[in-house]
């Protein structure tokens, strides 16, 4: 049986090529993901090891704030330069000196951490994306005047208050050269210093697009801490020193509270564990899409083996007749599948190495911040890839092998292709109906849920899987009416060729359904993502500009806010019709919490649009507010009522006050005005930062173009400023969704490619199967162009059938699952992107035409006389 399996593989190389490609692509995705995960983890560990090189003990604050990327949170430096609002730590020069005198200590590197936003020559940040890091620290020269952590590429290290150094990538991007004067901001006014050095760094936050600014130690302390203080003391040990004993000696010197000492080994272990957790989640996400690709590939494999077995039914019958048992037949088919899976998996692993290499720069374009490093291949990656490919191929071939073993020898010798038994299709239809009912009920229940809790998400995933499974099972039943309807069109347009194409597609509903289902799965997932993503983007666009008529919105990229006189400066810019200052604070009345927005009512009326339900916004003044209709309903307030409130956010603002406010108007709630609207005088003293949150700018008619540049100039070209139009606000809001959608399109594209291979393979094998039939058609007058047209139309009909099922299923899933976003996105409602859906149908049409090129040429090229000869 092994020789038989080998002979069958070698005898049908062309027919198995597409199946091998499907396995190859699926395994490539799996192997690429595994190698990519190992490579990224190794690169992070290497970068971490480089930063910890020579660090035996790290002395730092006991609970440092951590940024979202795992780095230290940027400090809140004093903008005036006098240090009054700077952070204070217990790490000072005296402590560093004491630690340096301990036995076994080779050196102590004191470090200051901060953030500095460097301006380009156009006044904007060199790295403007919100995901970029603007790191700043101190340059610590050794005896040779150089800092080993930041090797110099040009110039020298900063040594005076008016000097700084940059990383090489930032300097090149901005076009700065040694001797240039740079503008940068910490959390306030713009500062200027001279560029004296350019350094290299392997910090992944910088290599992924961030910036690094270096100051001398004294200047860094003045900017971010206090003179003589540090954020971290990195202790290097002398050769032969026991690290744990040194850590204990350092701990004995530390203050009782606020400072901790961590051994280098423990610190490396903690960072390695954190890296493993971070990379594991990314790897799991990519493996999900690899699983989808393999699942789609399983349809192609099963379809191929089903057709091969039907075509080899005479061979199987002879084997049975000469004594082969059913078990031996099954074994022969499974060995054939295993050999195919093994070869394809090996090739897939090789292709996966290319995918792993390409993934890192691709993800870094989205701000992932993945460090550079060599490709890492652990034994687990190739072994898992080979195992997955072989197992999927064997499992997909198992049912066809059992079907082959059940063929009676006499029946097989008398017929080449038998229609599926009616009983089997009836059982399948009943099972599909039950699955459809279960999936529909689950998704209808999901559509009533309004929160995205983990349990709700899991339920939605279960309902989606049941729905997709039910469509796959019912596809043979659904194929007849849909393909018959399409056949009427093809018959009317293409005559006999169109009618023959319809009959060929309907000849074996199970085969047609399996071919179309592969395409259906990919398009269902892509359609669901497209409809859900498009609807979310529309909702986010509404929320970003809800109630705004302003042409620009001025904000600060840090949490500090804008100076109180910002609106007055903007109002004096030529072309500005109104500049409305906006800030907010908490409002608590009888246990009901709300957000009170403070502004200049006159300017706000020009920059925002409120739908007034009662009273007049012109009556807003000191002690007089307008409330939203939602807040009015919750509290029972109306025009003319008064309410006792506590203004301020408690501990956050550090200042609260009880006041009595009068309600003079009620408006429809909008994001621009939150729950209540009052004057800046009533609100600003109790805001968290006691500064403006933003300024809304309304331009004079016809003068909005180019106003952004003038506003920035009026505000000192501070790189921390954001001056965004409504279009830019929408783009910024939609940016994360767009990035995720584009990534998922690319990942799901692999499944669509495999589905296309399935259409090609089915048609090619169907042409071989119908050799005599095609010869007879040629003999009775159907020319070569008619044969090509027939095969093309059959391909188009199958592709459109899969596309219609996929688009309909994906739209239903997006509608049902969309309700889970309403709690975080109140403006969400499903909006069908008709243009993209039409594009998907056109894509299916193109897939059908392209997939039929080779099979159609092969069919048209058959020799008529040889084709009709009995075999």
XYZ file of N, CA and C in Angstrom, residues 70-226:
471
model
N 5.341 50.024 28.393
C 6.201 49.353 29.350
C 7.373 50.183 29.803
N 7.630 51.335 29.185
C 8.727 52.209 29.587
C 8.292 53.095 30.723
N 9.218 53.880 31.260
C 8.873 54.771 32.359
C 8.059 55.940 31.858
N 7.061 56.291 32.653
C 6.186 57.391 32.280
C 6.964 58.697 32.273
N 6.662 59.544 31.312
C 7.346 60.833 31.231
C 7.004 61.689 32.426
N 7.942 62.450 32.946
C 7.692 63.302 34.099
C 6.888 64.523 33.721
N 6.484 65.239 34.722
C 5.772 66.491 34.495
C 6.687 67.633 34.908
N 7.569 68.054 34.046
C 8.578 69.045 34.426
C 7.985 70.431 34.594
N 8.736 71.256 35.274
C 8.343 72.651 35.466
C 8.676 73.442 34.218
N 7.737 74.213 33.745
C 7.938 74.971 32.519
C 8.621 76.303 32.769
N 8.638 76.717 33.975
C 9.247 78.020 34.250
C 10.747 77.916 34.449
N 11.213 76.705 34.705
C 12.650 76.508 34.881
C 13.118 76.694 36.306
N 12.221 77.009 37.270
C 12.670 77.222 38.635
C 12.547 75.972 39.499
N 11.982 74.899 38.945
C 11.942 73.642 39.658
C 10.842 73.519 40.678
N 9.899 74.486 40.791
C 8.888 74.436 41.830
C 7.943 73.247 41.675
N 7.625 72.851 40.430
C 6.663 71.784 40.229
C 7.321 70.510 39.736
N 8.637 70.409 39.852
C 9.341 69.234 39.377
C 9.198 68.088 40.377
N 9.456 66.869 39.872
C 9.378 65.698 40.722
C 10.518 65.706 41.735
N 10.310 64.993 42.818
C 11.346 64.854 43.838
C 11.570 63.371 44.095
N 12.806 62.947 44.148
C 13.128 61.552 44.457
C 14.126 61.504 45.603
N 14.257 60.324 46.176
C 15.221 60.136 47.270
C 16.585 59.729 46.756
N 16.721 59.660 45.427
C 18.003 59.288 44.837
C 18.812 60.555 44.571
N 19.856 60.776 45.334
C 20.630 61.998 45.172
C 22.116 61.676 45.061
N 22.886 62.725 44.896
C 24.320 62.568 44.714
C 24.971 61.921 45.925
N 24.491 62.253 47.120
C 25.070 61.680 48.339
C 24.869 60.170 48.381
N 23.661 59.712 48.010
C 23.393 58.277 47.997
C 24.246 57.585 46.939
N 24.372 58.212 45.777
C 25.209 57.635 44.715
C 26.655 57.504 45.181
N 27.134 58.500 45.926
C 28.515 58.469 46.408
C 28.692 57.348 47.432
N 27.713 57.173 48.337
C 27.795 56.100 49.340
C 27.804 54.724 48.689
N 26.926 54.548 47.679
C 26.873 53.250 46.996
C 28.185 52.992 46.270
N 28.759 54.037 45.676
C 30.017 53.882 44.957
C 31.171 53.465 45.845
N 31.075 53.716 47.171
C 32.142 53.372 48.101
C 32.000 51.972 48.684
N 30.898 51.268 48.335
C 30.684 49.921 48.862
C 31.695 48.946 48.266
N 32.079 47.930 49.005
C 32.990 46.906 48.470
C 32.348 46.184 47.283
N 33.073 45.997 46.226
C 32.584 45.274 45.063
C 31.940 46.152 44.010
N 31.771 47.453 44.272
C 31.151 48.359 43.304
C 32.222 48.927 42.384
N 32.007 48.738 41.068
C 32.964 49.275 40.098
C 32.615 50.706 39.720
N 31.309 50.980 39.538
C 30.879 52.329 39.163
C 29.391 52.463 39.430
N 28.932 53.699 39.483
C 27.506 54.003 39.640
C 27.126 54.995 38.551
N 26.165 54.598 37.722
C 25.711 55.494 36.655
C 24.390 56.133 37.086
N 24.382 57.443 37.376
C 23.134 58.124 37.741
C 22.373 58.561 36.478
N 21.074 58.315 36.456
C 20.274 58.584 35.262
C 19.067 59.440 35.597
N 18.762 60.360 34.692
C 17.558 61.197 34.775
C 16.691 60.879 33.562
N 15.412 60.606 33.784
C 14.485 60.300 32.696
C 13.515 61.457 32.489
N 13.201 61.746 31.231
C 12.238 62.791 30.924
C 11.708 62.643 29.520
N 11.076 63.674 29.049
C 10.529 63.675 27.697
C 10.691 65.061 27.108
N 11.188 65.121 25.877
C 11.393 66.397 25.185
C 10.950 66.236 23.736
N 10.074 67.110 23.306
C 9.562 67.056 21.938
C 10.372 68.003 21.067
N 11.117 67.434 20.124
C 12.003 68.220 19.259
C 11.207 68.720 18.057
N 11.352 69.998 17.744
C 10.661 70.586 16.597
C 11.528 70.469 15.352
N 10.891 70.169 14.230
C 11.585 70.206 12.960
C 11.739 71.643 12.496
N 12.291 71.805 11.327
C 12.505 73.153 10.820
C 11.203 73.850 10.453
N 10.089 73.081 10.332
C 8.790 73.680 10.049
C 8.001 73.973 11.313
N 8.591 73.723 12.488
C 7.931 74.009 13.750
C 7.135 72.853 14.307
N 6.883 71.825 13.510
C 6.120 70.666 13.975
C 7.069 69.636 14.584
N 6.534 68.721 15.419
C 7.392 67.684 16.007
C 8.045 66.826 14.925
N 9.284 66.402 15.167
C 9.970 65.540 14.203
C 9.215 64.227 14.048
N 8.727 63.685 15.148
C 7.866 62.491 15.124
C 6.532 62.903 15.709
N 5.568 63.163 14.819
C 4.316 63.757 15.266
C 3.280 62.724 15.681
N 3.456 61.445 15.294
C 2.441 60.449 15.593
C 2.300 60.278 17.097
N 1.062 60.040 17.540
C 0.802 59.912 18.972
C 1.458 58.675 19.563
N 1.789 57.673 18.722
C 2.395 56.450 19.235
C 3.894 56.587 19.430
N 4.487 57.680 18.983
C 5.939 57.833 19.073
C 6.349 58.317 20.458
N 7.565 57.925 20.852
C 8.121 58.330 22.127
C 9.091 59.494 21.907
N 9.046 60.481 22.806
C 9.971 61.615 22.751
C 10.852 61.545 24.002
N 11.806 60.638 23.988
C 12.603 60.339 25.168
C 13.681 61.391 25.390
N 14.000 61.601 26.656
C 15.082 62.513 27.023
C 15.785 61.936 28.240
N 17.097 62.095 28.312
C 17.873 61.600 29.446
C 19.189 62.366 29.509
N 20.030 61.965 30.441
C 21.318 62.657 30.604
C 22.440 61.858 29.979
N 23.398 62.566 29.452
C 24.608 61.973 28.871
C 25.632 61.849 29.993
N 26.101 60.603 30.236
C 27.012 60.359 31.364
C 28.376 59.942 30.810
N 29.293 60.888 30.632
C 30.608 60.537 30.049
C 31.489 59.809 31.053
N 32.297 58.893 30.530
C 33.284 58.216 31.368
C 34.579 59.001 31.407
N 35.654 58.331 31.804
C 36.945 59.010 31.898
C 37.442 59.481 30.543
N 36.973 58.776 29.482
C 37.395 59.184 28.142
C 36.490 60.237 27.529
N 35.499 60.716 28.309
C 34.586 61.745 27.823
C 33.438 61.215 26.981
N 33.297 59.876 26.892
C 32.247 59.286 26.079
C 31.325 58.427 26.941
N 30.041 58.373 26.553
C 29.026 57.565 27.234
C 28.884 56.262 26.458
N 29.242 55.141 27.092
C 29.196 53.852 26.394
C 27.775 53.451 26.001
N 26.792 53.904 26.746
C 25.413 53.551 26.410
C 24.964 54.221 25.125
N 25.501 55.380 24.827
C 25.105 56.116 23.622
C 26.357 56.472 22.817
N 26.855 55.544 22.003
C 28.083 55.801 21.224
C 27.903 56.994 20.281
N 28.912 57.816 20.192
C 28.869 58.992 19.327
C 29.088 58.606 17.871
N 28.292 59.222 17.000
C 28.490 59.075 15.558
C 29.086 60.334 14.962
N 28.858 61.454 15.642
C 29.420 62.726 15.178
C 29.432 63.698 16.348
N 30.397 64.616 16.354
C 30.448 65.629 17.387
C 30.890 65.073 18.724
N 30.339 65.635 19.795
C 30.701 65.248 21.162
C 29.441 65.258 22.028
N 29.621 64.815 23.251
C 28.497 64.804 24.175
C 28.222 66.191 24.729
N 26.964 66.480 25.130
C 26.630 67.794 25.708
C 27.342 67.980 27.047
N 27.864 69.173 27.270
C 28.612 69.442 28.506
C 28.223 70.759 29.150
N 27.309 71.524 28.524
C 26.916 72.823 29.071
C 25.405 72.970 28.974
N 24.889 73.988 29.645
C 23.439 74.170 29.739
C 22.796 74.474 28.399
N 23.559 75.025 27.450
C 22.976 75.402 26.165
C 23.265 74.372 25.068
N 23.603 73.127 25.462
C 23.961 72.093 24.486
C 23.064 70.862 24.640
N 22.929 70.134 23.539
C 22.212 68.858 23.567
C 22.738 67.970 22.449
N 22.370 66.700 22.508
C 22.689 65.729 21.457
C 21.410 65.011 21.053
N 21.380 64.496 19.825
C 20.223 63.774 19.298
C 20.650 62.395 18.808
N 19.685 61.496 18.711
C 19.968 60.227 18.051
C 20.092 60.478 16.550
N 20.810 59.603 15.866
C 21.143 59.819 14.455
C 19.907 59.841 13.574
N 18.933 58.980 13.863
C 17.748 58.920 13.007
C 16.964 60.225 13.063
N 16.816 60.797 14.255
C 16.085 62.058 14.395
C 16.821 63.196 13.700
N 18.135 63.237 13.879
C 18.922 64.296 13.249
C 18.824 64.220 11.725
N 18.897 63.002 11.179
C 18.800 62.846 9.723
C 17.416 63.219 9.217
N 16.386 62.782 9.934
C 15.018 63.045 9.501
C 14.719 64.534 9.479
N 15.214 65.249 10.480
C 14.934 66.688 10.565
C 15.924 67.519 9.746
N 17.000 66.900 9.296
C 18.006 67.646 8.521
C 18.909 68.512 9.372
N 19.095 68.131 10.641
C 19.951 68.920 11.527
C 21.410 68.474 11.408
N 22.307 69.438 11.539
C 23.734 69.175 11.504
C 24.389 69.752 12.765
N 25.584 69.257 13.066
C 26.315 69.749 14.239
C 26.469 71.274 14.137
N 26.102 71.965 15.221
C 26.188 73.423 15.253
C 24.850 74.106 15.055
N 23.830 73.359 14.577
C 22.508 73.957 14.398
C 21.868 74.258 15.749
N 21.002 75.265 15.755
C 20.221 75.583 16.948
C 18.866 74.886 16.855
N 18.524 74.108 17.884
C 17.290 73.320 17.892
C 16.256 73.944 18.814
N 15.006 73.804 18.429
C 13.879 74.210 19.270
C 13.207 72.951 19.786
N 12.875 72.936 21.077
C 12.177 71.790 21.656
C 11.327 72.279 22.822
N 10.401 71.419 23.243
C 9.517 71.771 24.362
C 9.427 70.591 25.302
N 9.329 70.906 26.582
C 9.129 69.869 27.598
C 7.641 69.753 27.900
N 7.118 70.725 28.602
C 5.677 70.764 28.861
C 5.252 72.217 29.016
N 5.798 73.063 28.167
C 5.496 74.464 28.277
C 6.143 75.249 27.162
N 6.743 76.400 27.466
C 7.330 77.250 26.422
C 8.439 76.532 25.660
N 8.701 77.027 24.452
C 9.749 76.461 23.610
C 11.115 76.880 24.131
N 12.042 75.921 24.155
C 13.419 76.185 24.560
C 14.330 75.986 23.347
N 15.513 76.574 23.386
C 16.470 76.417 22.284
C 17.839 76.038 22.848
N 18.505 75.115 22.151
C 19.863 74.734 22.520
C 20.619 74.363 21.249
N 21.920 74.277 21.378
C 22.799 73.996 20.244
C 23.074 72.497 20.153
N 22.995 71.965 18.934
C 23.292 70.551 18.696
C 24.812 70.364 18.617
N 25.352 69.561 19.553
C 26.802 69.359 19.586
C 27.191 67.912 19.307
N 26.213 66.993 19.297
C 26.562 65.591 19.091
C 25.407 64.784 18.524
N 25.752 63.718 17.808
C 24.775 62.768 17.263
C 25.198 61.383 17.728
N 24.247 60.619 18.337
C 24.577 59.328 18.923
C 23.767 58.227 18.257
N 24.170 56.996 18.478
C 23.399 55.833 18.042
C 22.800 55.158 19.268
N 21.670 54.482 19.081
C 21.010 53.778 20.178
C 20.218 52.614 19.619
N 20.103 51.542 20.420
C 19.295 50.397 20.021
C 17.988 50.332 20.803
N 17.623 51.433 21.460
C 16.347 51.473 22.179
C 15.213 51.291 21.172
N 14.375 50.246 21.312
C 13.322 49.996 20.314
C 12.316 51.125 20.198
N 12.133 51.891 21.255
C 11.198 53.009 21.175
C 11.709 54.101 20.240
N 13.040 54.175 20.112
C 13.643 55.158 19.213
C 13.746 54.595 17.800
N 14.202 53.341 17.688
C 14.347 52.741 16.364
C 13.006 52.584 15.663
N 11.913 52.552 16.412
C 10.585 52.427 15.811
C 9.998 53.774 15.409
N 10.754 54.865 15.583
C 10.265 56.155 15.121
C 10.240 57.241 16.171
N 10.627 56.924 17.403
C 10.657 57.938 18.439
C 11.913 58.793 18.345
N 12.090 59.671 19.309
C 13.265 60.548 19.330
C 13.985 60.410 20.667
N 15.259 60.720 20.663
C 16.068 60.703 21.888
C 16.859 61.999 21.956
N 16.675 62.714 23.066
C 17.393 63.965 23.295
C 18.251 63.802 24.539
N 19.520 64.176 24.447
C 20.461 64.029 25.554
C 20.938 65.395 26.034
N 20.944 65.571 27.369
C 21.461 66.786 28.004
C 22.596 66.392 28.948
N 23.405 67.353 29.351
C 24.355 67.047 30.418
C 23.573 66.836 31.703
N 24.176 66.183 32.676
C 23.446 65.757 33.876
C 22.842 66.937 34.634
N 23.588 67.994 34.803
C 23.080 69.139 35.561
C 21.850 69.751 34.874
N 21.920 69.888 33.556
C 20.786 70.462 32.825
C 19.573 69.534 32.892
N 19.790 68.222 32.756
C 18.681 67.270 32.831
C 18.002 67.337 34.191
N 18.776 67.491 35.253
C 18.194 67.614 36.589
C 17.372 68.886 36.714
N 17.860 69.973 36.170
C 17.125 71.229 36.231
C 15.816 71.155 35.452
N 15.842 70.420 34.350
C 14.653 70.332 33.506
C 13.605 69.371 34.057
N 14.045 68.249 34.634
C 13.106 67.191 34.987
C 13.010 66.891 36.479
N 14.040 67.196 37.254
C 14.032 66.886 38.685
C 14.457 68.118 39.476
N 15.348 67.920 40.397
C 15.997 68.991 41.140
C 17.499 68.764 41.082
